[in-house]
Amino acid sequence: MPPKIKTALFWIIAIFLVYAIVTSPDRAADAVRAVWDIIVSAFSSFAQFFKNLTE
């Protein structure tokens, strides 16, 4: 992908994120919380998997 397109996409996404946070901070916080829960759950699952391998 050409660098100019990457830069343009980055700025479009950044502007959209700022707009989404400013217009609806509660929904933005809920989305961040949901993504964080997914990440924590994934790491927990990996830890449980490797723990079960060692038993």
PDB file of C-alpha atoms in Angstrom:
ATOM      1  CA  MET A   1       0.000   0.000   0.000  1.00  0.00           C
ATOM      2  CA  PRO A   2       1.439   3.405  -0.924  1.00  0.00           C
ATOM      3  CA  PRO A   3       2.595   5.544   2.008  1.00  0.00           C
ATOM      4  CA  LYS A   4       0.252   8.441   1.156  1.00  0.00           C
ATOM      5  CA  ILE A   5      -2.777   6.150   1.340  1.00  0.00           C
ATOM      6  CA  LYS A   6      -1.592   4.725   4.669  1.00  0.00           C
ATOM      7  CA  THR A   7      -1.198   8.230   6.056  1.00  0.00           C
ATOM      8  CA  ALA A   8      -4.624   9.284   4.796  1.00  0.00           C
ATOM      9  CA  LEU A   9      -6.285   6.189   6.279  1.00  0.00           C
ATOM     10  CA  PHE A  10      -4.524   6.752   9.593  1.00  0.00           C
ATOM     11  CA  TRP A  11      -5.821  10.325   9.801  1.00  0.00           C
ATOM     12  CA  ILE A  12      -9.345   9.324   8.760  1.00  0.00           C
ATOM     13  CA  ILE A  13      -9.446   6.658  11.482  1.00  0.00           C
ATOM     14  CA  ALA A  14      -7.940   9.023  14.073  1.00  0.00           C
ATOM     15  CA  ILE A  15     -10.493  11.749  13.272  1.00  0.00           C
ATOM     16  CA  PHE A  16     -13.334   9.231  13.422  1.00  0.00           C
ATOM     17  CA  LEU A  17     -12.167   7.966  16.831  1.00  0.00           C
ATOM     18  CA  VAL A  18     -11.969  11.489  18.232  1.00  0.00           C
ATOM     19  CA  TYR A  19     -15.436  12.248  16.829  1.00  0.00           C
ATOM     20  CA  ALA A  20     -16.870   9.040  18.330  1.00  0.00           C
ATOM     21  CA  ILE A  21     -15.369   9.800  21.745  1.00  0.00           C
ATOM     22  CA  VAL A  22     -16.548  13.412  21.770  1.00  0.00           C
ATOM     23  CA  THR A  23     -20.090  12.674  20.613  1.00  0.00           C
ATOM     24  CA  SER A  24     -20.681   9.630  22.829  1.00  0.00           C
ATOM     25  CA  PRO A  25     -18.124   9.148  25.597  1.00  0.00           C
ATOM     26  CA  ASP A  26     -20.210   6.535  27.423  1.00  0.00           C
ATOM     27  CA  ARG A  27     -20.447   4.271  24.386  1.00  0.00           C
ATOM     28  CA  ALA A  28     -16.757   4.808  23.634  1.00  0.00           C
ATOM     29  CA  ALA A  29     -15.867   3.799  27.192  1.00  0.00           C
ATOM     30  CA  ASP A  30     -18.072   0.718  26.909  1.00  0.00           C
ATOM     31  CA  ALA A  31     -16.343  -0.262  23.666  1.00  0.00           C
ATOM     32  CA  VAL A  32     -12.881   0.148  25.189  1.00  0.00           C
ATOM     33  CA  ARG A  33     -13.966  -1.855  28.246  1.00  0.00           C
ATOM     34  CA  ALA A  34     -15.313  -4.643  26.004  1.00  0.00           C
ATOM     35  CA  VAL A  35     -12.094  -4.795  23.977  1.00  0.00           C
ATOM     36  CA  TRP A  36     -10.040  -4.855  27.197  1.00  0.00           C
ATOM     37  CA  ASP A  37     -12.163  -7.726  28.546  1.00  0.00           C
ATOM     38  CA  ILE A  38     -11.580  -9.696  25.345  1.00  0.00           C
ATOM     39  CA  ILE A  39      -7.817  -9.170  25.576  1.00  0.00           C
ATOM     40  CA  VAL A  40      -7.709 -10.177  29.251  1.00  0.00           C
ATOM     41  CA  SER A  41      -9.833 -13.237  28.540  1.00  0.00           C
ATOM     42  CA  ALA A  42      -7.550 -14.299  25.691  1.00  0.00           C
ATOM     43  CA  PHE A  43      -4.413 -14.036  27.853  1.00  0.00           C
ATOM     44  CA  SER A  44      -6.152 -15.899  30.645  1.00  0.00           C
ATOM     45  CA  SER A  45      -7.093 -18.672  28.235  1.00  0.00           C
ATOM     46  CA  PHE A  46      -3.524 -18.926  26.963  1.00  0.00           C
ATOM     47  CA  ALA A  47      -2.229 -19.086  30.531  1.00  0.00           C
ATOM     48  CA  GLN A  48      -4.714 -21.838  31.396  1.00  0.00           C
ATOM     49  CA  PHE A  49      -3.740 -23.762  28.260  1.00  0.00           C
ATOM     50  CA  PHE A  50      -0.036 -23.678  29.069  1.00  0.00           C
ATOM     51  CA  LYS A  51      -0.734 -24.503  32.714  1.00  0.00           C
ATOM     52  CA  ASN A  52      -2.667 -27.579  31.595  1.00  0.00           C
ATOM     53  CA  LEU A  53       0.222 -28.601  29.345  1.00  0.00           C
ATOM     54  CA  THR A  54       2.625 -28.666  32.275  1.00  0.00           C
ATOM     55  CA  GLU A  55       0.375 -30.768  34.510  1.00  0.00           C
TER      56      GLU A  55
END
